[in-house]
C-alpha positions as a Markdown table, in Angstrom:
| # | Residue | x | y | z |
|---|---|---|---|---|
| 1 | Unk | -31.3 | 17.5 | 50.4 |
| 2 | Unk | -28.8 | 17.9 | 47.5 |
| 3 | Unk | -25.7 | 15.9 | 47.7 |
| 4 | Unk | -22.3 | 17.5 | 46.9 |
| 5 | Unk | -20.3 | 16.2 | 44.1 |
| 6 | Unk | -18.1 | 14.4 | 46.6 |
| 7 | Unk | -21.1 | 12.5 | 48.0 |
| 8 | Unk | -22.3 | 11.3 | 44.7 |
| 9 | Unk | -21.6 | 7.6 | 43.9 |
| 10 | Unk | -19.1 | 6.8 | 41.3 |
| 11 | Unk | -20.5 | 6.1 | 37.8 |
| 12 | Unk | -20.9 | 2.4 | 37.1 |
| 13 | Unk | -18.7 | 1.3 | 34.2 |
| 14 | Unk | -20.8 | 0.5 | 31.1 |
| 15 | Unk | -21.0 | -3.2 | 30.6 |
| 16 | Unk | -19.5 | -4.6 | 27.5 |
| 17 | Unk | -21.8 | -6.9 | 25.6 |
| 18 | Unk | -20.6 | -10.3 | 24.4 |
| 19 | Unk | -18.9 | -9.9 | 21.0 |
| 20 | Unk | -18.8 | -6.1 | 21.2 |
| 21 | Unk | -15.0 | -5.9 | 21.4 |
| 22 | Unk | -14.6 | -8.6 | 18.8 |
| 23 | Unk | -16.7 | -6.6 | 16.4 |
| 24 | Unk | -14.4 | -3.6 | 16.8 |
| 25 | Unk | -11.4 | -5.7 | 16.1 |
| 26 | Unk | -12.9 | -8.0 | 13.5 |
| 27 | Unk | -9.8 | -7.9 | 11.3 |
| 28 | Unk | -7.6 | -9.5 | 14.0 |
| 29 | Unk | -6.6 | -13.2 | 13.9 |
| 30 | Unk | -9.1 | -15.0 | 16.3 |
| 31 | Unk | -6.7 | -17.8 | 17.1 |
| 32 | Unk | -4.4 | -15.2 | 18.7 |
| 33 | Unk | -6.6 | -12.3 | 19.7 |
| 34 | Unk | -9.3 | -13.8 | 21.9 |
| 35 | Unk | -12.1 | -11.7 | 23.5 |
| 36 | Unk | -10.1 | -11.5 | 26.7 |
| 37 | Unk | -6.9 | -10.3 | 25.0 |
| 38 | Unk | -8.8 | -7.7 | 22.9 |
| 39 | Unk | -10.4 | -6.4 | 26.1 |
| 40 | Unk | -6.9 | -6.1 | 27.6 |
| 41 | Unk | -5.7 | -4.4 | 24.5 |
| 42 | Unk | -8.5 | -1.7 | 24.7 |
| 43 | Unk | -8.2 | -1.2 | 28.4 |
| 44 | Unk | -4.4 | -1.2 | 28.4 |
| 45 | Unk | -2.0 | -3.7 | 29.9 |
| 46 | Unk | 0.2 | -3.1 | 32.9 |
| 47 | Unk | 3.0 | -0.6 | 32.0 |
| 48 | Unk | 1.7 | -0.5 | 28.4 |
| 49 | Unk | 4.0 | -3.5 | 27.6 |
| 50 | Unk | 3.3 | -7.0 | 26.3 |
| 51 | Unk | 5.5 | -9.6 | 27.9 |
| 52 | Unk | 4.5 | -13.1 | 26.5 |
| 53 | Unk | 3.9 | -13.2 | 22.8 |
| 54 | Unk | 6.1 | -15.9 | 21.2 |
| 55 | Unk | 3.8 | -18.7 | 22.3 |
| 56 | Unk | 1.2 | -17.1 | 20.2 |
| 57 | Unk | 3.5 | -16.6 | 17.2 |
| 58 | Unk | 4.5 | -20.2 | 17.1 |
| 59 | Unk | 1.0 | -21.6 | 17.7 |
| 60 | Unk | 0.2 | -24.1 | 14.8 |
| 61 | Unk | -3.2 | -22.6 | 14.2 |
| 62 | Unk | -1.7 | -19.1 | 13.8 |
| 63 | Unk | 0.9 | -20.5 | 11.4 |
| 64 | Unk | -1.8 | -22.2 | 9.3 |
| 65 | Unk | -3.8 | -19.0 | 9.1 |
| 66 | Unk | -0.6 | -17.2 | 8.1 |
| 67 | Unk | 0.1 | -19.7 | 5.3 |
| 68 | Unk | -3.5 | -19.2 | 4.0 |
| 69 | Unk | -2.8 | -15.5 | 3.7 |
| 70 | Unk | 0.6 | -16.1 | 2.0 |
| 71 | Unk | -1.1 | -18.5 | -0.4 |
| 72 | Unk | -3.9 | -15.9 | -1.2 |
| 73 | Unk | -1.2 | -13.3 | -2.0 |
| 74 | Unk | 0.5 | -15.7 | -4.3 |
| 75 | Unk | 4.0 | -14.4 | -5.2 |
| 76 | Unk | 7.2 | -15.9 | -6.5 |
| 77 | Unk | 9.5 | -18.3 | -4.6 |
| 78 | Unk | 12.6 | -17.1 | -2.7 |
| 79 | Unk | 16.2 | -18.2 | -2.8 |
| 80 | Unk | 15.2 | -21.9 | -2.0 |
| 81 | Unk | 13.0 | -22.0 | -5.1 |
| 82 | Unk | 10.1 | -23.5 | -3.0 |
| 83 | Unk | 6.8 | -22.4 | -4.4 |
| 84 | Unk | 3.5 | -22.0 | -2.5 |
| 85 | Unk | 2.2 | -25.2 | -4.0 |
| 86 | Unk | 5.3 | -27.1 | -3.0 |
| 87 | Unk | 5.1 | -25.8 | 0.6 |
| 88 | Unk | 1.5 | -26.8 | 0.7 |
| 89 | Unk | 2.2 | -30.4 | -0.3 |
| 90 | Unk | 3.9 | -30.9 | 3.0 |
| 91 | Unk | 2.0 | -28.3 | 4.9 |
| 92 | Unk | 1.6 | -30.0 | 8.3 |
| 93 | Unk | 5.2 | -31.1 | 8.4 |
| 94 | Unk | 6.3 | -27.5 | 7.5 |
| 95 | Unk | 4.0 | -26.0 | 10.1 |
| 96 | Unk | 5.3 | -28.4 | 12.8 |
| 97 | Unk | 8.9 | -27.6 | 11.8 |
| 98 | Unk | 8.3 | -23.8 | 12.0 |
| 99 | Unk | 6.5 | -24.1 | 15.3 |
| 100 | Unk | 9.2 | -26.2 | 16.9 |
| 101 | Unk | 12.1 | -24.1 | 15.7 |
| 102 | Unk | 10.4 | -20.9 | 16.8 |
| 103 | Unk | 9.8 | -22.4 | 20.2 |
| 104 | Unk | 13.4 | -23.6 | 20.7 |
| 105 | Unk | 15.0 | -20.6 | 19.2 |
| 106 | Unk | 16.7 | -22.4 | 16.3 |
| 107 | Unk | 14.6 | -20.7 | 13.5 |
| 108 | Unk | 16.8 | -18.7 | 11.2 |
| 109 | Unk | 15.4 | -16.8 | 8.1 |
| 110 | Unk | 17.0 | -17.4 | 4.7 |
| 111 | Unk | 18.4 | -14.8 | 2.5 |
| 112 | Unk | 16.1 | -12.4 | 0.6 |
| 113 | Unk | 16.1 | -12.6 | -3.2 |
| 114 | Unk | 16.3 | -9.1 | -4.5 |
| 115 | Unk | 15.0 | -8.1 | -8.0 |
| 116 | Unk | 14.6 | -4.7 | -9.5 |
| 117 | Unk | 11.3 | -3.6 | -10.9 |
| 118 | Unk | 10.5 | -0.6 | -13.1 |
| 119 | Unk | 9.0 | 2.3 | -11.2 |
| 120 | Unk | 5.4 | 3.1 | -12.0 |
| 121 | Unk | 5.2 | 5.4 | -15.0 |
| 122 | Unk | 9.0 | 5.8 | -15.2 |
| 123 | Unk | 10.9 | 3.9 | -17.9 |
| 124 | Unk | 14.5 | 3.0 | -17.1 |
| 125 | Unk | 14.1 | 3.8 | -13.4 |
| 126 | Unk | 13.9 | 0.9 | -11.0 |
| 127 | Unk | 13.3 | 0.2 | -7.4 |
| 128 | Unk | 14.4 | -2.9 | -5.3 |
| 129 | Unk | 11.9 | -5.6 | -4.3 |
| 130 | Unk | 12.8 | -8.2 | -1.7 |
| 131 | Unk | 11.4 | -11.7 | -2.1 |
| 132 | Unk | 11.6 | -13.8 | 1.1 |
| 133 | Unk | 11.1 | -17.5 | 1.0 |
| 134 | Unk | 7.6 | -19.0 | 1.5 |
| 135 | Unk | 8.6 | -20.3 | 5.0 |
| 136 | Unk | 9.9 | -16.8 | 6.0 |
| 137 | Unk | 6.7 | -15.1 | 4.7 |
| 138 | Unk | 4.6 | -17.5 | 6.8 |
| 139 | Unk | 6.6 | -16.7 | 9.9 |
| 140 | Unk | 6.5 | -13.0 | 9.2 |
| 141 | Unk | 2.7 | -13.1 | 8.7 |
| 142 | Unk | 2.3 | -15.1 | 11.9 |
| 143 | Unk | 4.4 | -12.5 | 13.7 |
| 144 | Unk | 2.4 | -9.6 | 12.2 |
| 145 | Unk | -0.9 | -11.2 | 13.2 |
| 146 | Unk | 0.3 | -11.2 | 16.8 |
| 147 | Unk | 2.0 | -7.7 | 17.1 |
| 148 | Unk | 0.0 | -5.6 | 14.7 |
| 149 | Unk | -3.0 | -4.9 | 17.0 |
| 150 | Unk | -0.6 | -3.8 | 19.7 |
| 151 | Unk | 0.7 | -0.9 | 17.6 |
| 152 | Unk | -2.5 | -0.3 | 15.6 |
| 153 | Unk | -4.3 | 0.7 | 18.8 |
| 154 | Unk | -2.4 | 3.9 | 19.0 |
| 155 | Unk | -1.5 | 4.7 | 15.4 |
| 156 | Unk | -2.5 | 8.2 | 14.2 |
| 157 | Unk | -5.8 | 8.9 | 12.6 |
| 158 | Unk | -4.4 | 10.4 | 9.4 |
| 159 | Unk | -2.2 | 7.4 | 8.5 |
| 160 | Unk | -3.8 | 5.3 | 5.9 |
| 161 | Unk | -1.2 | 3.0 | 4.2 |
| 162 | Unk | -1.1 | -0.8 | 5.0 |
| 163 | Unk | -3.6 | -0.5 | 7.8 |
| 164 | Unk | -6.8 | -2.6 | 8.5 |
| 165 | Unk | -10.0 | -1.1 | 7.1 |
| 166 | Unk | -8.2 | 1.8 | 5.5 |
| 167 | Unk | -6.9 | 2.5 | 2.0 |
| 168 | Unk | -6.0 | 4.9 | -0.7 |
| 169 | Unk | -9.6 | 6.1 | -1.3 |
| 170 | Unk | -9.9 | 7.1 | 2.4 |
| 171 | Unk | -6.7 | 9.2 | 2.1 |
| 172 | Unk | -7.9 | 10.7 | -1.2 |
| 173 | Unk | -11.3 | 11.6 | 0.3 |
| 174 | Unk | -9.5 | 13.4 | 3.1 |
| 175 | Unk | -7.4 | 15.4 | 0.6 |
| 176 | Unk | -10.4 | 16.4 | -1.4 |
| 177 | Unk | -12.3 | 17.5 | 1.7 |
| 178 | Unk | -9.4 | 19.7 | 2.9 |
| 179 | Unk | -8.8 | 21.2 | -0.5 |
| 180 | Unk | -12.5 | 22.1 | -0.7 |
| 181 | Unk | -12.3 | 23.6 | 2.8 |
| 182 | Unk | -9.5 | 26.0 | 1.6 |
| 183 | Unk | -6.4 | 24.1 | 2.5 |
| 184 | Unk | -4.8 | 24.8 | -0.9 |
| 185 | Unk | -1.1 | 25.2 | 0.1 |
| 186 | Unk | 0.5 | 21.8 | 0.0 |
| 187 | Unk | 3.8 | 20.5 | 1.3 |
| 188 | Unk | 4.5 | 17.8 | -1.3 |
| 189 | Unk | 7.2 | 15.8 | 0.5 |
| 190 | Unk | 9.3 | 12.7 | -0.4 |
| 191 | Unk | 11.6 | 10.8 | 1.9 |
| 192 | Unk | 14.6 | 9.6 | 0.0 |
| 193 | Unk | 14.7 | 5.8 | -0.1 |
| 194 | Unk | 12.6 | 5.5 | 3.0 |
| 195 | Unk | 12.4 | 1.7 | 3.3 |
| 196 | Unk | 16.1 | 1.2 | 2.7 |
| 197 | Unk | 17.2 | 3.8 | 5.2 |
| 198 | Unk | 15.2 | 3.2 | 8.4 |
| 199 | Unk | 17.8 | 3.1 | 11.2 |
| 200 | Unk | 17.5 | -0.2 | 13.1 |
| 201 | Unk | 18.3 | 0.9 | 16.6 |
| 202 | Unk | 15.7 | 3.7 | 16.8 |
| 203 | Unk | 13.2 | 1.5 | 15.1 |
| 204 | Unk | 13.7 | -1.4 | 17.6 |
| 205 | Unk | 13.5 | 1.2 | 20.4 |
| 206 | Unk | 9.9 | 2.0 | 19.3 |
| 207 | Unk | 9.1 | -1.7 | 19.1 |
| 208 | Unk | 10.5 | -2.2 | 22.7 |
| 209 | Unk | 8.1 | 0.6 | 24.0 |
| 210 | Unk | 5.3 | -1.9 | 23.8 |
| 211 | Unk | 6.8 | -5.4 | 23.3 |
| 212 | Unk | 9.2 | -6.8 | 25.9 |
| 213 | Unk | 9.2 | -10.5 | 24.9 |
| 214 | Unk | 12.8 | -11.1 | 24.2 |
| 215 | Unk | 12.3 | -13.9 | 21.7 |
| 216 | Unk | 9.9 | -11.8 | 19.6 |
| 217 | Unk | 12.4 | -8.9 | 19.7 |
| 218 | Unk | 15.1 | -11.2 | 18.5 |
| 219 | Unk | 12.9 | -12.6 | 15.8 |
| 220 | Unk | 12.2 | -9.1 | 14.4 |
| 221 | Unk | 15.9 | -8.2 | 14.5 |
| 222 | Unk | 16.8 | -11.4 | 12.6 |
| 223 | Unk | 14.4 | -10.3 | 9.8 |
| 224 | Unk | 16.0 | -6.9 | 9.7 |
| 225 | Unk | 19.5 | -8.5 | 9.5 |
| 226 | Unk | 18.6 | -10.9 | 6.7 |
| 227 | Unk | 21.1 | -11.3 | 4.0 |
| 228 | Unk | 20.3 | -10.1 | 0.5 |
| 229 | Unk | 21.0 | -12.2 | -2.6 |
| 230 | Unk | 21.4 | -10.1 | -5.7 |
| 231 | Unk | 23.1 | -11.4 | -8.9 |
| 232 | Unk | 24.7 | -14.3 | -7.1 |
| 233 | Unk | 26.2 | -12.0 | -4.5 |
| 234 | Unk | 25.3 | -12.1 | -0.8 |
| 235 | Unk | 25.5 | -9.0 | 1.4 |
| 236 | Unk | 24.0 | -7.9 | 4.7 |
| 237 | Unk | 22.3 | -4.4 | 5.0 |
| 238 | Unk | 23.2 | -2.1 | 7.8 |
| 239 | Unk | 19.8 | -0.4 | 7.9 |
| 240 | Unk | 16.3 | -0.5 | 6.3 |
| 241 | Unk | 13.5 | -2.9 | 6.1 |
| 242 | Unk | 13.2 | -4.7 | 2.7 |
| 243 | Unk | 10.2 | -3.8 | 0.5 |
| 244 | Unk | 8.4 | -7.0 | -0.2 |
| 245 | Unk | 8.8 | -8.4 | 3.3 |
| 246 | Unk | 5.5 | -9.0 | 5.1 |
| 247 | Unk | 6.6 | -7.2 | 8.3 |
| 248 | Unk | 8.1 | -4.2 | 6.6 |
| 249 | Unk | 4.9 | -2.0 | 6.1 |
| 250 | Unk | 4.1 | -2.4 | 9.8 |
| 251 | Unk | 7.6 | -1.4 | 10.9 |
| 252 | Unk | 7.6 | 1.5 | 8.4 |
| 253 | Unk | 4.4 | 2.8 | 9.8 |
| 254 | Unk | 5.7 | 2.4 | 13.4 |
| 255 | Unk | 8.8 | 4.4 | 12.7 |
| 256 | Unk | 6.8 | 7.3 | 11.2 |
| 257 | Unk | 4.1 | 7.2 | 13.8 |
| 258 | Unk | 5.8 | 9.8 | 16.1 |
| 259 | Unk | 5.9 | 12.2 | 13.2 |
| 260 | Unk | 2.2 | 11.7 | 12.6 |
| 261 | Unk | 1.4 | 12.6 | 16.2 |
| 262 | Unk | 3.8 | 15.5 | 16.3 |
| 263 | Unk | 2.2 | 17.1 | 13.2 |
| 264 | Unk | -1.3 | 16.5 | 14.5 |
| 265 | Unk | -0.5 | 18.0 | 17.9 |
| 266 | Unk | 1.0 | 21.1 | 16.1 |
| 267 | Unk | -2.3 | 21.5 | 14.2 |
| 268 | Unk | -1.1 | 20.5 | 10.7 |
| 269 | Unk | -3.3 | 18.5 | 8.4 |
| 270 | Unk | -1.0 | 15.7 | 7.2 |
| 271 | Unk | -2.3 | 12.8 | 5.1 |
| 272 | Unk | 0.1 | 9.9 | 5.0 |
| 273 | Unk | 0.1 | 6.6 | 3.0 |
| 274 | Unk | 3.2 | 4.7 | 4.1 |
| 275 | Unk | 6.1 | 6.9 | 3.0 |
| 276 | Unk | 4.0 | 9.0 | 0.7 |
| 277 | Unk | 2.5 | 12.0 | 2.4 |
| 278 | Unk | 1.2 | 15.5 | 1.8 |
| 279 | Unk | 0.5 | 18.3 | 4.3 |
| 280 | Unk | -2.3 | 20.7 | 3.4 |
| 281 | Unk | -2.4 | 24.3 | 4.8 |
| 282 | Unk | -4.4 | 27.5 | 4.6 |
| 283 | Unk | -1.5 | 29.8 | 3.9 |
| 284 | Unk | 2.0 | 29.9 | 2.4 |
| 285 | Unk | 3.4 | 30.7 | 5.9 |
| 286 | Unk | 1.8 | 27.7 | 7.5 |
| 287 | Unk | 3.1 | 25.5 | 4.7 |
| 288 | Unk | 6.6 | 26.8 | 5.2 |
| 289 | Unk | 6.4 | 26.2 | 9.0 |
| 290 | Unk | 5.1 | 22.6 | 8.3 |
| 291 | Unk | 8.0 | 21.9 | 6.0 |
| 292 | Unk | 10.5 | 23.2 | 8.5 |
| 293 | Unk | 9.2 | 20.9 | 11.1 |
| 294 | Unk | 9.2 | 17.9 | 8.8 |
| 295 | Unk | 12.9 | 18.7 | 7.9 |
| 296 | Unk | 13.8 | 18.9 | 11.6 |
| 297 | Unk | 12.1 | 15.6 | 12.4 |
| 298 | Unk | 13.4 | 13.6 | 9.5 |
| 299 | Unk | 17.0 | 14.8 | 10.2 |
| 300 | Unk | 16.7 | 13.8 | 13.8 |
| 301 | Unk | 15.3 | 10.5 | 12.8 |
| 302 | Unk | 18.2 | 9.6 | 10.5 |
| 303 | Unk | 16.2 | 10.2 | 7.3 |
| 304 | Unk | 16.4 | 12.7 | 4.4 |
| 305 | Unk | 13.9 | 14.6 | 2.4 |
| 306 | Unk | 14.5 | 14.3 | -1.3 |
| 307 | Unk | 15.8 | 17.8 | -2.3 |
| 308 | Unk | 14.2 | 17.6 | -5.8 |
| 309 | Unk | 10.9 | 16.0 | -5.0 |
| 310 | Unk | 10.0 | 18.0 | -1.9 |
| 311 | Unk | 8.3 | 21.3 | -2.6 |
| 312 | Unk | 5.6 | 23.8 | -1.6 |
| 313 | Unk | 2.7 | 24.1 | -4.0 |
| 314 | Unk | -0.4 | 26.3 | -4.3 |
| 315 | Unk | -3.0 | 23.8 | -5.6 |
| 316 | Unk | -5.2 | 26.6 | -6.8 |
| 317 | Unk | -2.6 | 27.5 | -9.4 |
| 318 | Unk | -1.2 | 25.7 | -12.5 |
| 319 | Unk | 1.2 | 22.9 | -11.5 |
| 320 | Unk | -0.6 | 21.2 | -8.6 |
| 321 | Unk | 0.7 | 18.1 | -6.9 |
| 322 | Unk | 0.5 | 14.3 | -7.3 |
| 323 | Unk | -0.7 | 12.0 | -4.5 |
| 324 | Unk | -1.6 | 8.3 | -4.6 |
| 325 | Unk | -1.9 | 8.3 | -8.4 |
| 326 | Unk | -4.0 | 11.4 | -8.7 |
| 327 | Unk | -3.0 | 14.9 | -9.8 |
| 328 | Unk | -4.7 | 17.8 | -7.9 |
| 329 | Unk | -4.8 | 21.2 | -9.6 |
| 330 | Unk | -7.1 | 24.2 | -9.6 |
| 331 | Unk | -10.0 | 22.5 | -7.9 |
| 332 | Unk | -9.9 | 19.5 | -10.2 |
| 333 | Unk | -8.2 | 16.0 | -10.1 |
| 334 | Unk | -7.3 | 13.5 | -12.7 |
| 335 | Unk | -4.9 | 10.6 | -13.1 |
| 336 | Unk | -1.3 | 11.6 | -12.8 |
| 337 | Unk | 1.1 | 11.3 | -15.8 |
| 338 | Unk | 2.7 | 8.3 | -14.0 |
| 339 | Unk | -0.6 | 6.6 | -13.6 |
| 340 | Unk | -1.6 | 7.0 | -17.3 |
| 341 | Unk | 1.9 | 5.9 | -18.4 |
| 342 | Unk | 1.6 | 2.8 | -16.3 |
| 343 | Unk | -1.8 | 2.0 | -17.8 |
| 344 | Unk | -0.5 | 2.5 | -21.3 |
| 345 | Unk | 2.4 | 0.2 | -20.6 |
| 346 | Unk | 0.1 | -2.6 | -19.5 |
| 347 | Unk | -2.2 | -2.1 | -22.5 |
| 348 | Unk | 0.8 | -2.1 | -24.9 |
| 349 | Unk | 1.9 | -5.5 | -23.5 |
| 350 | Unk | -1.5 | -6.9 | -24.4 |
| 351 | Unk | -1.9 | -5.2 | -27.9 |
| 352 | Unk | 1.3 | -6.0 | -29.8 |
| 353 | Unk | 0.5 | -6.1 | -33.5 |
| 354 | Unk | 2.4 | -9.4 | -33.9 |
| 355 | Unk | 0.8 | -11.5 | -31.1 |
| 356 | Unk | -1.8 | -13.2 | -33.3 |
| 357 | Unk | -4.4 | -13.6 | -30.5 |
| 358 | Unk | -8.2 | -13.5 | -31.1 |
| 359 | Unk | -9.4 | -9.9 | -30.5 |
| 360 | Unk | -12.8 | -11.1 | -29.2 |
| 361 | Unk | -11.8 | -14.2 | -27.2 |
| 362 | Unk | -8.5 | -13.0 | -25.7 |
| 363 | Unk | -7.2 | -9.5 | -26.3 |
| 364 | Unk | -10.4 | -7.5 | -25.5 |
| 365 | Unk | -11.2 | -9.6 | -22.3 |
| 366 | Unk | -7.7 | -9.2 | -21.0 |
| 367 | Unk | -7.5 | -5.5 | -21.5 |
| 368 | Unk | -11.1 | -5.1 | -20.1 |
| 369 | Unk | -9.9 | -6.6 | -16.8 |
| 370 | Unk | -7.1 | -3.9 | -16.7 |
| 371 | Unk | -9.4 | -1.1 | -17.7 |
| 372 | Unk | -12.2 | -1.9 | -15.3 |
| 373 | Unk | -9.8 | -2.0 | -12.3 |
| 374 | Unk | -8.1 | 1.2 | -13.4 |
| 375 | Unk | -11.4 | 3.0 | -14.0 |
| 376 | Unk | -12.8 | 1.9 | -10.6 |
| 377 | Unk | -9.9 | 3.7 | -8.9 |
| 378 | Unk | -9.8 | 6.8 | -11.1 |
| 379 | Unk | -13.5 | 7.2 | -11.9 |
| 380 | Unk | -13.7 | 10.5 | -10.0 |
| 381 | Unk | -11.1 | 12.0 | -12.3 |
| 382 | Unk | -11.8 | 14.7 | -14.9 |
| 383 | Unk | -14.0 | 13.3 | -17.8 |
| 384 | Unk | -11.5 | 14.4 | -20.5 |
| 385 | Unk | -9.1 | 11.8 | -19.3 |
| 386 | Unk | -11.3 | 8.8 | -20.3 |
| 387 | Unk | -12.2 | 10.1 | -23.7 |
| 388 | Unk | -8.5 | 10.4 | -24.8 |
| 389 | Unk | -7.5 | 7.1 | -23.3 |
| 390 | Unk | -10.4 | 5.3 | -24.9 |
| 391 | Unk | -9.3 | 6.7 | -28.3 |
| 392 | Unk | -5.7 | 5.6 | -27.7 |
| 393 | Unk | -6.8 | 2.1 | -26.9 |
| 394 | Unk | -9.0 | 1.8 | -30.0 |
| 395 | Unk | -6.0 | 3.0 | -32.0 |
| 396 | Unk | -3.9 | 0.2 | -30.6 |
| 397 | Unk | -6.6 | -2.3 | -31.6 |
| 398 | Unk | -7.0 | -0.8 | -35.1 |
| 399 | Unk | -3.3 | -1.1 | -35.5 |
| 400 | Unk | -3.6 | -4.9 | -34.9 |
| 401 | Unk | -6.4 | -5.2 | -37.5 |
| 402 | Unk | -4.5 | -3.0 | -39.9 |
| 403 | Unk | -1.4 | -5.3 | -39.6 |
| 404 | Unk | -3.6 | -8.4 | -40.3 |
| 405 | Unk | -4.8 | -6.8 | -43.5 |
| 406 | Unk | -1.2 | -6.4 | -44.6 |
| 407 | Unk | -0.9 | -2.7 | -43.6 |
| 408 | Unk | 1.9 | -1.0 | -41.7 |
| 409 | Unk | 2.0 | 1.5 | -38.9 |
| 410 | Unk | -0.7 | 2.8 | -36.6 |
| 411 | Unk | -4.4 | 2.5 | -37.2 |
| 412 | Unk | -5.4 | 5.9 | -38.8 |
| 413 | Unk | -7.3 | 7.5 | -41.6 |
| 414 | Unk | -9.8 | 5.2 | -43.3 |
| 415 | Unk | -9.3 | 2.7 | -40.5 |
| 416 | Unk | -11.7 | 4.7 | -38.4 |
| 417 | Unk | -14.4 | 4.1 | -41.0 |
| 418 | Unk | -13.5 | 0.5 | -41.5 |
| 419 | Unk | -13.5 | -0.2 | -37.8 |
| 420 | Unk | -15.6 | 2.5 | -36.1 |
| 421 | Unk | -16.0 | 2.9 | -32.4 |
| 422 | Unk | -19.2 | 0.8 | -32.6 |
| 423 | Unk | -17.2 | -2.1 | -34.0 |
| 424 | Unk | -15.3 | -2.4 | -30.7 |
| 425 | Unk | -18.3 | -1.8 | -28.6 |
| 426 | Unk | -20.1 | -4.7 | -30.3 |
| 427 | Unk | -17.2 | -6.9 | -29.4 |
| 428 | Unk | -17.4 | -5.9 | -25.7 |
| 429 | Unk | -14.6 | -3.4 | -25.3 |
| 430 | Unk | -15.0 | -1.6 | -22.1 |
| 431 | Unk | -15.4 | 2.2 | -22.6 |
| 432 | Unk | -14.2 | 4.3 | -19.7 |
| 433 | Unk | -15.9 | 7.4 | -21.1 |
| 434 | Unk | -19.3 | 5.6 | -21.3 |
| 435 | Unk | -18.8 | 4.2 | -17.7 |
| 436 | Unk | -18.0 | 7.7 | -16.5 |
| 437 | Unk | -21.1 | 9.1 | -18.0 |
| 438 | Unk | -23.2 | 6.3 | -16.6 |
| 439 | Unk | -21.8 | 6.9 | -13.1 |
| 440 | Unk | -22.5 | 10.6 | -13.4 |
| 441 | Unk | -26.1 | 10.0 | -14.4 |
| 442 | Unk | -26.6 | 7.6 | -11.6 |
| 443 | Unk | -25.2 | 10.1 | -9.0 |
| 444 | Unk | -27.5 | 12.8 | -10.3 |
| 445 | Unk | -30.5 | 10.6 | -9.9 |
């Protein structure tokens, strides 16, 4: 006799094999996120909130792992002038001090040293970079190792920036696939000064949705309220999360996460990398609706779209749009003007006519390292890009050789016969055009 649905026994939950959960969360810090904690993370904790976390932040083993990451990232010292090497000389004493002060609540971050760095591909335009002390970077890293999985669990699929096992190439691949599928109308949006303008209270409200450990919440707030040291002047910001702070990318993603989900639920194809995002649509009307929703959300969130940098674009027409270093236009892509300018600035710094270095032993090896990294990222760009850049780089090298022969100005004219392309190839100069052709032949095979 057939049983009714009500009579059928409930399905037996599928057993989780040992190590299966760990494999899915391999990027997490094992001294914090044990198999048991990861299982609780996947299944969901009571009320969706995590109550006891500070004991994991201040765990010496977690702090040691945090220092290892800080050391690997290198970086300049903060306001106390303590370098990574100096911190490591007394590592155990420093770890013990940080663990103790975090436990008893006496830990206080030091001021952030602010410097201004030139914007990529834009001369005479600068953006602020905050440099915390080594000790504060260690604590922020330890904190991030504890709380990041809690938020990462529910982050939107189309967010790619500063997230584990995701990166620029994943975001770019999604853009290419959507453009090829006919999503040619782009909302090219820019949030004005995003990191410096994140409102603190709404941000902390989103943190409190999942974290209720008061000491952890206080620690995050102390990092947001850190003083800034700039040109011997101290001041305390009233909003924002400093670019350069270890915890800032996670907080920045957290604040924009509701936007990610709202756009996805509305059916819009948004690809976001930190505060850089584009929305691809099938029609002009759809793009206008997407932009209207973005404007509404950002205004409610205390943010502002840049009026000059936010626009609607038909990517099938002349003009196109830039995203993550690439320019997309009429079914093609190539490095943006900013990306090429940034590369040229780096090459110029290595090819000054007066530096006197050996071309073969120093100059060419140094620029090869730059070129290989740049090519690896932009190798899918239009082939014409690499031919012109290769020629420009050889011109820079010919100018050096011309100077050493007593000549003046750029390498030109008979210099091409005196030092032909083969001359530089024999000395090991990396050719992006040749590498592009080799990659194309390999893919065809």
